[in-house]
Amino acid sequence: YNAVFARWFLRNESGPNNVSVGVCCSTKTPFTLSEFKKNINKASPDRPARFEWSAVTRDDQKLLFLVSVYIMGTENRNKKVLVFHDITAEKEMGGELDHLNNILESIGEGIAIADMEGRITFVNKTWADMHGYSQRDLIGKHIRIFHSDKQFKQEVEPFIEMVVRKGIYSGEVGHMHADGTEFPTHMTTS
């Protein structure tokens, strides 16, 4: 083990170099020692095993790890090397992103995000539906897809200029459905 592992799990950080994996296991399923060993035993010399593992540190902090198991050595004498990567923060962030995505998808207003070149990076279902497209079909397309040439020149370009000048701007802008039908919208852009 290394110093970080020792800080997580060992009461005495200057303990032996070989420790039982039981120090990072629980008595509660699915994080028991026997489950941990089953996951470890999935590793082979030509294919490491990887699995997520929840453990409680010596300070009673619950962490989530990506555990990678490598088989090292010769045919006669193999050792298993375990690498613990703390993914707690990444998982929490992923949960927050999922939550924000759910909010964006459940809002009854159409929301679209484009990069500085006008390429679409996100649209919620409401936006896609009101324009007659699927969300997947719009990612990477230019925002011109939502406007006729006349709308883009007479309404969108001046609107964008106002956004650049003021930082945020609201107003009416004509849009176009996938079938060519034009319709008015009230947009707020920053």
Short mmCIF file of N, CA and C in Angstrom, two decimals, residues 16 58 71-72 75 77 81 87 100 156 177:
data_model
loop_
_atom_site.label_atom_id
_atom_site.label_comp_id
_atom_site.label_asym_id
_atom_site.label_seq_id
_atom_site.Cartn_x
_atom_site.Cartn_y
_atom_site.Cartn_z
N PRO A 16 2.52 -2.73 8.24
CA PRO A 16 3.18 -3.62 7.28
C PRO A 16 2.86 -3.25 5.84
N ARG A 58 -11.06 5.22 7.69
CA ARG A 58 -10.86 5.13 9.14
C ARG A 58 -11.47 6.34 9.85
N ILE A 71 -2.45 -8.28 -12.58
CA ILE A 71 -1.67 -9.46 -12.21
C ILE A 71 -0.24 -9.23 -12.71
N MET A 72 0.72 -9.27 -11.78
CA MET A 72 2.12 -9.04 -12.12
C MET A 72 2.93 -10.27 -11.72
N GLU A 75 4.78 -16.92 -14.38
CA GLU A 75 3.78 -18.00 -14.34
C GLU A 75 3.72 -18.66 -12.98
N ARG A 77 4.81 -17.39 -10.06
CA ARG A 77 4.60 -16.53 -8.90
C ARG A 77 3.93 -15.22 -9.33
N VAL A 81 -1.84 -6.59 -7.96
CA VAL A 81 -1.61 -5.20 -7.59
C VAL A 81 -2.95 -4.48 -7.72
N ILE A 87 -13.09 8.17 -6.83
CA ILE A 87 -13.97 8.80 -7.82
C ILE A 87 -15.20 9.42 -7.17
N LEU A 100 -29.21 18.65 -13.08
CA LEU A 100 -29.37 19.85 -13.91
C LEU A 100 -29.96 19.50 -15.27
N VAL A 156 -32.00 37.88 -36.69
CA VAL A 156 -31.02 37.18 -35.85
C VAL A 156 -29.71 37.96 -35.75
N HIS A 177 -39.78 26.18 -38.53
CA HIS A 177 -39.98 24.75 -38.26
C HIS A 177 -39.28 23.95 -39.35
#
